[in-house]
Coordinates of C-alpha atoms and ligand atoms in Angstrom, one line a residue:
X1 CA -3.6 31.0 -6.5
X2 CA -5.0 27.8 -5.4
X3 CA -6.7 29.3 -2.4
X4 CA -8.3 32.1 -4.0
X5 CA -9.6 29.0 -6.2
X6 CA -10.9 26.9 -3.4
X7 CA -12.5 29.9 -2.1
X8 CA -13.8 30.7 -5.2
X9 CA -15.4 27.6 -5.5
X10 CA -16.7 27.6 -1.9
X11 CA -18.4 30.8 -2.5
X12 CA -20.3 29.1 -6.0
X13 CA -21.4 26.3 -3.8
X14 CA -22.8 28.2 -1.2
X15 CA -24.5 30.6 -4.2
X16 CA -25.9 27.0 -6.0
X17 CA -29.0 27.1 -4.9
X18 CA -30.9 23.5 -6.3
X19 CA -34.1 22.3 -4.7
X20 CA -33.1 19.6 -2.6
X21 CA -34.8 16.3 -2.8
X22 CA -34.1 13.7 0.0
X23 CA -33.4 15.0 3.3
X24 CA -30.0 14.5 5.0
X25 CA -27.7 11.4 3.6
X26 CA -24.4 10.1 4.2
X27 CA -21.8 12.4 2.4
X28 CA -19.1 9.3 4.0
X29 CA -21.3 6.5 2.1
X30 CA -21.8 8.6 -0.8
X31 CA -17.9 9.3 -0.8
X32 CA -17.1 5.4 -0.6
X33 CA -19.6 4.7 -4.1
X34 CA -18.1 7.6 -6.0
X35 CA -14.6 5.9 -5.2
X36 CA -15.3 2.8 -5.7
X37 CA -14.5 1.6 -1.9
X38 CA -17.8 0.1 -1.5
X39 CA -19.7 -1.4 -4.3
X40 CA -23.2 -1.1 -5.5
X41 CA -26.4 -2.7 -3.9
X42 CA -27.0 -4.3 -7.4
X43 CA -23.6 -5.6 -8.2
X44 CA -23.2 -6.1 -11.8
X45 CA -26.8 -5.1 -12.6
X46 CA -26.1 -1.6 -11.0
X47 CA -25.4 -0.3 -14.3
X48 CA -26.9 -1.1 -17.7
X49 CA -23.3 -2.0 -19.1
X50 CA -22.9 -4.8 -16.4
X51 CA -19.8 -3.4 -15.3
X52 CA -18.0 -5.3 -12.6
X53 CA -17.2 -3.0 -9.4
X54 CA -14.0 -2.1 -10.3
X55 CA -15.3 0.1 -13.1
X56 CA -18.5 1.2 -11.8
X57 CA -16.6 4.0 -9.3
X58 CA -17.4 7.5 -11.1
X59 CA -13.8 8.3 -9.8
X60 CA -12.9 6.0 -12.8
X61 CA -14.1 7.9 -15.1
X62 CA -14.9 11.4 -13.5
X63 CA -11.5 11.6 -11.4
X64 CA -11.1 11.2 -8.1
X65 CA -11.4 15.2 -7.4
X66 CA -14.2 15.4 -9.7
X67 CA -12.1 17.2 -12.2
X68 CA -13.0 15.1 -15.3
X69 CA -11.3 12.9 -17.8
X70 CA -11.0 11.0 -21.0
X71 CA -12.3 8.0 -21.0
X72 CA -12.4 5.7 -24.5
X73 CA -11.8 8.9 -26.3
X74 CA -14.6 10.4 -24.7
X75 CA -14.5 13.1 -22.0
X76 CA -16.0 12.5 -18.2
X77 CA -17.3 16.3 -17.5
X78 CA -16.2 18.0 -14.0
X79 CA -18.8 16.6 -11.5
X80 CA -17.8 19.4 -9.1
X81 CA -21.1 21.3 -8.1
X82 CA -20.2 24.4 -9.0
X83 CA -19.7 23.3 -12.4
X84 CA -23.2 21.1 -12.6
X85 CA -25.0 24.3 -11.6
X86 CA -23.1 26.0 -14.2
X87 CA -24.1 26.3 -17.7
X88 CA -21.5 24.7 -19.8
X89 CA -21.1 26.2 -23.4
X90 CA -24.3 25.8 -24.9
X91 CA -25.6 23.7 -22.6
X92 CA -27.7 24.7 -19.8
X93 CA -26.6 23.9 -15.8
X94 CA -29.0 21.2 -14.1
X95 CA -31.7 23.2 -12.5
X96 CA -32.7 20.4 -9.7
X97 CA -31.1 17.5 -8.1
X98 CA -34.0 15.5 -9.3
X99 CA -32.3 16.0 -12.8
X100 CA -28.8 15.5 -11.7
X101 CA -30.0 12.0 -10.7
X102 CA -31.5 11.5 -14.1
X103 CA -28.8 12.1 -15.9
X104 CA -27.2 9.6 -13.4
X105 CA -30.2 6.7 -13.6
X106 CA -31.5 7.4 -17.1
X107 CA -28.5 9.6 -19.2
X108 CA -30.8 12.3 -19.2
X109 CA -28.1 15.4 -20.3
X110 CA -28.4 19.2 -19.5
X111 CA -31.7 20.0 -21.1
X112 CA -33.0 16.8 -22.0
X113 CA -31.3 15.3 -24.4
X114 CA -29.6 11.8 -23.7
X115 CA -25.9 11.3 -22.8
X116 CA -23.7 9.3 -24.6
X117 CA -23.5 5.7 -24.2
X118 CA -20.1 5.9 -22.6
X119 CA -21.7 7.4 -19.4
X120 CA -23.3 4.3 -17.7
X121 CA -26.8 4.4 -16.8
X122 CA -26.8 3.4 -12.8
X123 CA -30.1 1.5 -10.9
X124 CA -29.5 2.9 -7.1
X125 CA -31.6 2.6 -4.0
X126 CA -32.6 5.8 -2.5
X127 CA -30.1 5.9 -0.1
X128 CA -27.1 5.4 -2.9
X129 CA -29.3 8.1 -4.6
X130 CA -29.0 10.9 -1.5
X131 CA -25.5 9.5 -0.6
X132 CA -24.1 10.0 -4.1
X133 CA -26.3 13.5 -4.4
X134 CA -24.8 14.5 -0.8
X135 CA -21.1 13.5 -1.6
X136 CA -21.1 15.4 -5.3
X137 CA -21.8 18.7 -3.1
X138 CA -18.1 17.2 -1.4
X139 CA -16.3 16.6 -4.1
X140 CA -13.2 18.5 -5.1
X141 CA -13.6 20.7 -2.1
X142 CA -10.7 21.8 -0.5
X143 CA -12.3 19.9 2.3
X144 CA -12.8 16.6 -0.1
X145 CA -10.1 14.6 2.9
X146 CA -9.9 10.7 2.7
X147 CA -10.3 9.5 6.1
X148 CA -7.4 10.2 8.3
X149 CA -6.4 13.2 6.4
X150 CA -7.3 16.9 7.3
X151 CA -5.4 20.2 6.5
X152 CA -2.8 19.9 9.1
X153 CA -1.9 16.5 9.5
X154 CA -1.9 12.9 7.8
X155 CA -2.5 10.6 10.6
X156 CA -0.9 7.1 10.4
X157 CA -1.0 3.7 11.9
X158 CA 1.9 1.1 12.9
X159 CA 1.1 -2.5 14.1
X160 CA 4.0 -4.0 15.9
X161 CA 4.7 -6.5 18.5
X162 CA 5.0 -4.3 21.6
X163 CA 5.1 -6.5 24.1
X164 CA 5.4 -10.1 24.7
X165 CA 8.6 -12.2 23.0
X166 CA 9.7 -9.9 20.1
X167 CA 9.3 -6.6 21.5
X168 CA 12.5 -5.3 21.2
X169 CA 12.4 -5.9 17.6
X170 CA 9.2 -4.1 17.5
X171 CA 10.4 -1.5 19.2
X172 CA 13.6 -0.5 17.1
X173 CA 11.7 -0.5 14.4
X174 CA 9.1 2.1 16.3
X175 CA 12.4 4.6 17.6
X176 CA 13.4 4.2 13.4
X177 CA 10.3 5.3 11.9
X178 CA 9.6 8.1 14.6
X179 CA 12.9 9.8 14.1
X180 CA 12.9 9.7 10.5
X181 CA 9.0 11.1 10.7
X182 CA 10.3 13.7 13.0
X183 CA 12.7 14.9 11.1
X184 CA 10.7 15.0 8.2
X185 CA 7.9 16.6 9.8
X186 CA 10.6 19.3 11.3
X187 CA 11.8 20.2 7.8
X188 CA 8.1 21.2 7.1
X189 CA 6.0 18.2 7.0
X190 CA 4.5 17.1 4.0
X191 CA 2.9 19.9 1.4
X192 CA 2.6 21.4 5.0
X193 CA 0.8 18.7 7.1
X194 CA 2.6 16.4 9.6
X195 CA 2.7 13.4 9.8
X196 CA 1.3 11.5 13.3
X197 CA 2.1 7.9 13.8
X198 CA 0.1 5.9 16.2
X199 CA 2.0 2.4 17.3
X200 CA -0.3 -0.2 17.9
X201 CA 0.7 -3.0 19.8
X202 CA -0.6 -6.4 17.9
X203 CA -0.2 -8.6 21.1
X204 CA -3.7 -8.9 22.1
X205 CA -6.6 -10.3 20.8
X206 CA -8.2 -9.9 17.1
X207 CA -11.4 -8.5 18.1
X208 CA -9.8 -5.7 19.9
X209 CA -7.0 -5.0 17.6
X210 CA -9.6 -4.6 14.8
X211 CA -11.5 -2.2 17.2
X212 CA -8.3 -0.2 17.7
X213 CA -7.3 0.2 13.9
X214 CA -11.0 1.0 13.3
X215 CA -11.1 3.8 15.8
X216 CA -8.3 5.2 14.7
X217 CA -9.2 5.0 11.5
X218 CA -5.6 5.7 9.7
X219 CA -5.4 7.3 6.4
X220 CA -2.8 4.2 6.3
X221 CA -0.9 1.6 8.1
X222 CA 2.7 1.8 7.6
X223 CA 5.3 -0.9 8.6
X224 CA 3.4 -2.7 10.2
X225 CA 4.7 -7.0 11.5
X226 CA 1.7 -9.1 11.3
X227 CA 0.8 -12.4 10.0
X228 CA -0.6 -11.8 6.8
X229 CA -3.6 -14.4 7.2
X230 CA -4.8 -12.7 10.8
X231 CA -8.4 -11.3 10.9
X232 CA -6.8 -7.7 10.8
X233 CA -5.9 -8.1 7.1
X234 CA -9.4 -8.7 5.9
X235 CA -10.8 -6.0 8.2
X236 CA -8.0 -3.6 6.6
X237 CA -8.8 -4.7 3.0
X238 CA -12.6 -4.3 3.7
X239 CA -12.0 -0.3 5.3
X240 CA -9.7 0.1 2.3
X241 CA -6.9 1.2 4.5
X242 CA -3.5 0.9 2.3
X243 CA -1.1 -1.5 4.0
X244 CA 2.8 0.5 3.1
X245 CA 5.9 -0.6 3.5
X246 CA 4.7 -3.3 5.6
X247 CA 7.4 -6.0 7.3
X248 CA 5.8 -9.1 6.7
X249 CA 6.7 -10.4 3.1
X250 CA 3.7 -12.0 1.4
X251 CA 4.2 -14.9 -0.1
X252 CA 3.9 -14.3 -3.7
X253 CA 4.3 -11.0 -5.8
X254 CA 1.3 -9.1 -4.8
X255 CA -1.3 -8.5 -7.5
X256 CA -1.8 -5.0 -9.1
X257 CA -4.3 -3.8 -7.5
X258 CA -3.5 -4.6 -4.3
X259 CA -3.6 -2.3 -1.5
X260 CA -0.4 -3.1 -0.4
X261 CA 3.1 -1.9 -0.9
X262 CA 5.8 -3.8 0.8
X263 CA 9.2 -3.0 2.3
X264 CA 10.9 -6.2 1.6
X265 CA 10.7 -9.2 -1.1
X266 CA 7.9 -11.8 -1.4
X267 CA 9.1 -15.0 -0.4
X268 CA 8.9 -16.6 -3.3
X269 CA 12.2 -14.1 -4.5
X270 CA 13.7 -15.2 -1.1
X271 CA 13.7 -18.7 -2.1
X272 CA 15.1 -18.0 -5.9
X273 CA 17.8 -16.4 -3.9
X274 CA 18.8 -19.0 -2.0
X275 CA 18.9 -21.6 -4.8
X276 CA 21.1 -19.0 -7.1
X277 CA 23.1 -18.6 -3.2
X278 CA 23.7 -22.1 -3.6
X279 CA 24.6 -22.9 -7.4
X280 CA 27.2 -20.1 -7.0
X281 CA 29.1 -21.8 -4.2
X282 CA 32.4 -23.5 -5.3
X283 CA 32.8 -25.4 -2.1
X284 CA 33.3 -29.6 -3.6
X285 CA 30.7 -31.1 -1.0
X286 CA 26.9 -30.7 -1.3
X287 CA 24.3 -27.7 -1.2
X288 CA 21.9 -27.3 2.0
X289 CA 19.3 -24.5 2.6
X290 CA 18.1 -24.4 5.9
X291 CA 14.6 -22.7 5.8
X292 CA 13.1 -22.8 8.8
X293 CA 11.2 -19.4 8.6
X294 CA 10.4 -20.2 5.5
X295 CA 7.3 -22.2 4.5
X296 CA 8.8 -22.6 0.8
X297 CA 11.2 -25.7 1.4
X298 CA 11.4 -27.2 -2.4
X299 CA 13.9 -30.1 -3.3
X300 CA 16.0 -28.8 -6.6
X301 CA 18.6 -30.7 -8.4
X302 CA 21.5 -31.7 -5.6
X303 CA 20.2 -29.6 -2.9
X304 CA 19.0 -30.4 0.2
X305 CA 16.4 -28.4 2.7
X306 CA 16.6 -28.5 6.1
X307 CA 13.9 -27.5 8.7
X308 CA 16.7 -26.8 11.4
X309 CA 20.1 -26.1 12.2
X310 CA 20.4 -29.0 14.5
X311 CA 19.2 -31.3 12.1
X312 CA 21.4 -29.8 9.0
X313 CA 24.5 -30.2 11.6
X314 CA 23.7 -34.0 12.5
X315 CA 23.5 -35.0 8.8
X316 CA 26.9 -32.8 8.0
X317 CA 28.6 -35.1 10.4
X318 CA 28.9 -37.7 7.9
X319 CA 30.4 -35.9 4.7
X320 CA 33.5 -35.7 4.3
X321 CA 34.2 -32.9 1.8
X322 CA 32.6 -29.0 3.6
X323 CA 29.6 -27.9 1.2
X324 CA 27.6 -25.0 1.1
X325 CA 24.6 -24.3 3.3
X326 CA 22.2 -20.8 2.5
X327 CA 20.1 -19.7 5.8
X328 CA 17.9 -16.9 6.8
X329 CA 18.5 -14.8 9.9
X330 CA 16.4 -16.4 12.1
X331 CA 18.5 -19.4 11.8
X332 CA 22.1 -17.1 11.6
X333 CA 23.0 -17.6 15.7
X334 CA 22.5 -21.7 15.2
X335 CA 24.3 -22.5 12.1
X336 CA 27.1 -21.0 13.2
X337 CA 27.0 -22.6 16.9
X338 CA 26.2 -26.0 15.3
X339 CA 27.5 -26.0 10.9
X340 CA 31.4 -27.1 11.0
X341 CA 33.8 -23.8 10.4
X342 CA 34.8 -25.2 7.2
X343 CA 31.6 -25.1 5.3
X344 CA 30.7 -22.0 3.0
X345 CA 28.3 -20.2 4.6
X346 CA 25.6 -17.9 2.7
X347 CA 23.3 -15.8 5.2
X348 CA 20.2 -14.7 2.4
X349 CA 18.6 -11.5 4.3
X350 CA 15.1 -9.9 3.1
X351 CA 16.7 -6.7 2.2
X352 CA 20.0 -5.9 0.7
X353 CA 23.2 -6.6 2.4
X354 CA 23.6 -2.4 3.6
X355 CA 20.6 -2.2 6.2
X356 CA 22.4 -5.3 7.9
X357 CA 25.5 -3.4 8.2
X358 CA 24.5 0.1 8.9
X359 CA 21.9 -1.5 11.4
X360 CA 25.0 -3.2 13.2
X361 CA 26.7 -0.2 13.3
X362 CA 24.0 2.2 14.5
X363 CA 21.7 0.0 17.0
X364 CA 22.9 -3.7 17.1
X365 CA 20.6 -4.5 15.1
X366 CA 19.0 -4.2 11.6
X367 CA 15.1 -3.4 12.5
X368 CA 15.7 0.3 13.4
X369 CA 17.7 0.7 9.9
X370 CA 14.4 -0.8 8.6
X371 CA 11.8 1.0 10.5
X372 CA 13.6 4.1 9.7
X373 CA 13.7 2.9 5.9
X374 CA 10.0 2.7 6.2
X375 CA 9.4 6.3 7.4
X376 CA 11.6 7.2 4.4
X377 CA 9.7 5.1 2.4
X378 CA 6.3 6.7 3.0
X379 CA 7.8 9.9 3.1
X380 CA 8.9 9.7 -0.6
X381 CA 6.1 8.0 -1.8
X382 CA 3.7 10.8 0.0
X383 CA 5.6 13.5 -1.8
X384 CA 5.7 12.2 -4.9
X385 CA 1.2 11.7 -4.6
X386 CA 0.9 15.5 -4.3
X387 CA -0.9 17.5 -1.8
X388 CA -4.6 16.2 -2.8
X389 CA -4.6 12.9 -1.8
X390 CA -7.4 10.5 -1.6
X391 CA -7.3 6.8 -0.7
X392 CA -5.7 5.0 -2.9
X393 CA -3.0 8.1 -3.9
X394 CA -0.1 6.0 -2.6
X395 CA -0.2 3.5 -4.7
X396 CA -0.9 5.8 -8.0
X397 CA 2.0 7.3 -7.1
X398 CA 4.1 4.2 -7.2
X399 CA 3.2 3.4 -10.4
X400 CA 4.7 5.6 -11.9
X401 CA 8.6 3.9 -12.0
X402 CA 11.0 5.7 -9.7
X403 CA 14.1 5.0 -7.7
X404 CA 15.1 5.6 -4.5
X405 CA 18.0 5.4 -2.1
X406 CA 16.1 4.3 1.2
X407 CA 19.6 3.9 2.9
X408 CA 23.2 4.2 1.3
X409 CA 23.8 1.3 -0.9
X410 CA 20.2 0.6 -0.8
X411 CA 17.9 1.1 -3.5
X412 CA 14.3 0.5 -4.1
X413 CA 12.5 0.5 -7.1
X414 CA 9.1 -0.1 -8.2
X415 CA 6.9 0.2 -11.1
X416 CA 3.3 -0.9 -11.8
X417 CA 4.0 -4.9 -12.0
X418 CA 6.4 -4.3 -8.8
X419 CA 4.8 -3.4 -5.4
X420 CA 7.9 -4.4 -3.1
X421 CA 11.0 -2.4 -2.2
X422 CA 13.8 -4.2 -2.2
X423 CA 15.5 -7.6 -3.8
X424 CA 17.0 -10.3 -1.3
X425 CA 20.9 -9.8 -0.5
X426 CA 23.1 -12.1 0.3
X427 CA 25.9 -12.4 2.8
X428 CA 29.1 -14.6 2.0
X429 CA 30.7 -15.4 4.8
X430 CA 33.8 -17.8 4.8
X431 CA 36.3 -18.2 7.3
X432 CA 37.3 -14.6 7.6
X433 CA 34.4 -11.7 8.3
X434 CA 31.0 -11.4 6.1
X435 CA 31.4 -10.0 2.6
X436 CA 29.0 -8.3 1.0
X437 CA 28.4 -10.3 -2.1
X438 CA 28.1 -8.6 -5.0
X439 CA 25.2 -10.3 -6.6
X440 CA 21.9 -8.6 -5.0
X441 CA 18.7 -9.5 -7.2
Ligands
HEC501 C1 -17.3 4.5 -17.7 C2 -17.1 5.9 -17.5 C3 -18.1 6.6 -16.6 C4 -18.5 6.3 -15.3 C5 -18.1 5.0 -14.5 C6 -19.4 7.3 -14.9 N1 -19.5 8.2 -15.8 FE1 -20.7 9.9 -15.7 N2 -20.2 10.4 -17.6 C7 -19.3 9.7 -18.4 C8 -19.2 10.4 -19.7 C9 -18.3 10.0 -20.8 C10 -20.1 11.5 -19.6 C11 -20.4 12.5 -20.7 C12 -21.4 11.9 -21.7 C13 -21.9 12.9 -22.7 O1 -21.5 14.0 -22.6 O2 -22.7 12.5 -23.6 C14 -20.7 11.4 -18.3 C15 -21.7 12.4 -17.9 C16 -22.1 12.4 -16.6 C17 -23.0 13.5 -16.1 C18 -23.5 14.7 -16.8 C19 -22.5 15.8 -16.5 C20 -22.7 17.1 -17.1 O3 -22.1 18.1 -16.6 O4 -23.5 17.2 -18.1 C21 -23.2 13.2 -14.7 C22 -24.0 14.0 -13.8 C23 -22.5 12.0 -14.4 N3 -21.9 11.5 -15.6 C24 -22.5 11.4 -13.2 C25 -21.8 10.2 -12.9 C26 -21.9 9.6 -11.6 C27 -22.5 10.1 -10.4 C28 -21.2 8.4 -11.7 C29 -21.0 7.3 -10.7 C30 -22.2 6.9 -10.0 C31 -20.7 8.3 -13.1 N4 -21.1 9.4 -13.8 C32 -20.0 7.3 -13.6 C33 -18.6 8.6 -18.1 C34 -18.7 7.9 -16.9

C-alpha cells in the first residue's frame, strides 16, 4: 500500500509540469529552512508576524512530511507538490512557481485571493526563495531522508575515549552497544534498515574531531563520553545532530527542547541523592560526602564535603563514634583503602544499583552493561519514531511518556519535562557485602 503510494506520487511529480523560475538551488538548504534547522536571513523580521525562529519552520505548521496540520484551529494544507499542482476542491492548483512563492511572500492563495492571516507572510532572499522552491519538490518523498538516513540503513555516531588513559572503559562500552546493535539489526533491523555505528575516538584534537563528526555526518551521536563544554558540543548543536543516550551527565535537567537525551541523571539528581544517602544513615557519628567527580560540593545542615578520600580519612581520625560517608565510583577503590571498616558506607552510582551488578557479573565492569543499555536505548526509542523519520524524530518520540526495562531491574522513563533515563541508585554497604538499597529516585 504504501509503495504503490510513493510511487504514485513519484509518477505526479514527474507529470507536474510548472515553469521553473530560478535555476538550480540547494534542495539541502532549502530542507534546513522548511525544518527549522537553520533560521532566516531576516531573523524576526523574516515574517510579517515577527515570529521568533522557533516558529518560523513551515514544518511547524505544515508537518514535517509535508502532510499538513491544524494549527490555532486552522488547517496547514499538504505542501507536497503533487498536491500544490493539484486542484484542491474548488480551488484551482498553482499554475507557476512564481505563484507558489507568492502565496509564500505575499498570502497570495490559489487563484488570487489572499490566505488567511494564520499563514505567515515570509520576506526571503532569492536563494531561501529557490532553496525553499527546490526542497518543496523533496518533501514527503519517499526519498525526503534527514541526513544520515537512506532506505537501507540509519548510520550512527559514538565518541569515546579510544585510546589514551580511559580506553578500556571506552571500549566496553563500544563491545556493549555493537552486540546489542547486532542483534537488533539481525532480528531485522529497524522498519527494515540497519543500523551502522561508527566509534570515534575523542582523543585527539577539537579541530579534527569536529572534522570527523562532520564528515560522517551521523543521523545521530549515540553514547557518546565527552566533556559537555568541548568545542564538539556547539558544532553538534549547530549541525543539529541529536546527542542520545549520551554518558556524560549535564549538569542540570536539560531544557525541553534540547537536542539531547541522556542515559544517566543530571548531576544536580546525583547530589540530592547523596544528601537523602546521608540523612537516612543511622550510624551516631557525622555525615561526609566525598565528591570529587563532582563539581556540586554544597555544605547542608551537619554534613560535611570532602574533595578526596585521603583528606576525608585524615579528618575521620579524630572522631570517635563511625559516621556515614556517601561517594561516587570514581572515589569507591580509595574510601575503602583509606575510610575505617566501621563507618557506613553509601556508594551513589549514576544509574540504578542493577547495571552495577549485572556489569560485575558479565564483564568486570559496569560500562559494557551501559553501552549495551544505550544500544537498547536507541533501539526503542527508534521504533517507537516510526519508519519516516526526520531530524528531530527521536526526541518527538520521547515525548510521548513510556517505560522501559533497559536491563532487568532497570527501568527508564521519560516524558516531555524528562530527557534522562535513569534516577541515581544507591549502594549500602556495611560490614558484610553491598546491598542494594531499596530507595532508587
Ligand atoms: C504558523 C503556521 C504556518 C507556518 C509557520 C507556515 N504556514 Fe503556510 N499556511 C498556513 C496556513 C494556516 C495556511 C492556509 C491558509 C488559508 O487557507 O487561508 C497556509 C498556506 C500555505 C500555502 C498555500 C497552500 C495551498 O495549497 O493553497 C503555501 C504554499 C504555504 N502555506 C507555504 C508555506 C511555507 C513554504 C512555509 C515556510 C516558509 C509556511 N507555509 C509556513 C500556516 C503556516
Amino acid at each position: 500500500m504504501k509503495r504503490t503510494f510513493a510511487f504514485f506520487a513519484s509518477a505526479l511529480i514527474a507529470c507536474a509540469t510548472l515553469s521553473p523560475i530560478m535555476a538550480k538551488a540547494d534542495v539541502a538548504e532549502g530542507r534546513a529552512l522548511y525544518h527549522g534547522h537553520a533560521g532566516f536571513a531576516r531573523g524576526v523580521e523574516a515574517t510579517n508576524l515577527h515570529l521568533p525562529s522557533e516558529f518560523t519552520a513551515c514544518a511547524k505548521c505544515h508537518g514535517a512530511f509535508g502532510e499538513g496540520g491544524r494549527e490555532g484551529g486552522v488547517t496547514a494544507p499538504a505542501l507536497i507538490w503533487s498536491a500544490l499542482t493539484t486542484p484542491r476542491g474548488e480551488a484551482p492548483a498553482f499554475q507557476a512557481e512564481s505563484q507558489i512563492l507568492d502565496a509564500v511572500t505575499k498570502g497570495v492563495a490559489r487563484g488570487g485571493a489572499a490566505l488567511g492571516p494564520t499563514m505567515p507572510r515570509y520576506t526571503l532572499s532569492d536563494v531561501e526563495m529557490s532553496a525553499l522552491l527546490a526542497y518543496l519538490k523533496h518533501v514527503g518523498r519517499a526519498d525526503d531522508y534527514p541526513p544520515g538516513v537512506d532506505r537501507q540503513t540509519i548510520r550512527l555516531a559514538t565518541m569515546l575515549p579510544l585510546s589514551g588513559d580511559a580506553s578500556a572503559a571506552g571500549h566496553a562500552v563500544l563491545d556493549g552497544m555493537t552486540g546489542a546493535f547486532d542483534a537488533a539489526n539481525s532480528n531485522g533491523g529497524l522498519y527494515g534498515r540497519k543500523l551502522v555505528l561508527d566509534a570515534i575516538d575523542i582523543e585527539q584534537d577539537a579541530q579534527a574531531l569536529a572534522k570527523d563528526v562532520t564528515l560522517r555526518r551521523p543521523f545521530a551521536v549515540v553514547g557518546g563520553m565527552w566533556r559537555l563544554d568541548a568545542p564538539i558540543s556547539l558544532e553538534l548543536a549547530k549541525q543539529r545532530i541529536a546527542k542520545i543516550a549520551t554518558l556524560t551527565p549535564h549538569k542540570d535537567a536539560l531544557s525541553l527542547d534540547a537536542w539531547d537525551i541522556d542515559l544517566l541523571p543530571p548531576l544536580d539528581q546525583q547530589r540530592n541523592a547523596i544528601e537523602s544517602a546521608l540523612n537516612n544513615c543511622e550510624a551516631p557519628g557525622p555525615k561526609w560526602a566525598i565528591v570529587s567527580n563532582l563539581a556540586i560540593a554544597t555544605q547542608i545542615g551537619d554534613q560535611r564535603w570532602f574533595a578526596s578520600a585521603a583528606e576525608a580519612a585524615e579528618a575521620a581520625k579524630v572522631i570517635s563514634s563511625p559516621g556515614c560517608v556517601a561517594y561516587g565510583l570514581s572515589d569507591a577503590a580509595a574510601v575503602n583503602a583509606a575510610m575505617p571498616v566501621t563507618w557506613e558506607k553509601r556508594l551513589i552510582l549514576p544509574f540504578p544499583a542493577p547495571i552495577f551488578l549485572v556489569g560485575r557479573e558479565e564483564s568486570s565492569n559496569p560500562w559494557y552493561a551501559l553501552g549495551r543499555a544505550v544500544a537498547r536505548l536507541v533501539v526503542e526509542l527508534f521504533a517507537r519514531a516510526g519508519s519516516r523519520l526526520n531530524e528531530r524524530s527521536p526526541l518527538v518520540a520521547l515525548e510521548q511518556s513510556f517505560r522501559v526495562e533497559l536491563e532487568a531491574g532497570a527501568p527508564a522513563y521519560f516524558d516531555r519535562a524528562r530527557h534522562y533515563a535513569w534516577d541515581p541508585g544507591i549502594i549500602t554497604i556495611s560490614a558484610g557485602a553491598p546491598k542494594i538499597g531499596r530507595k532508587q529516585f
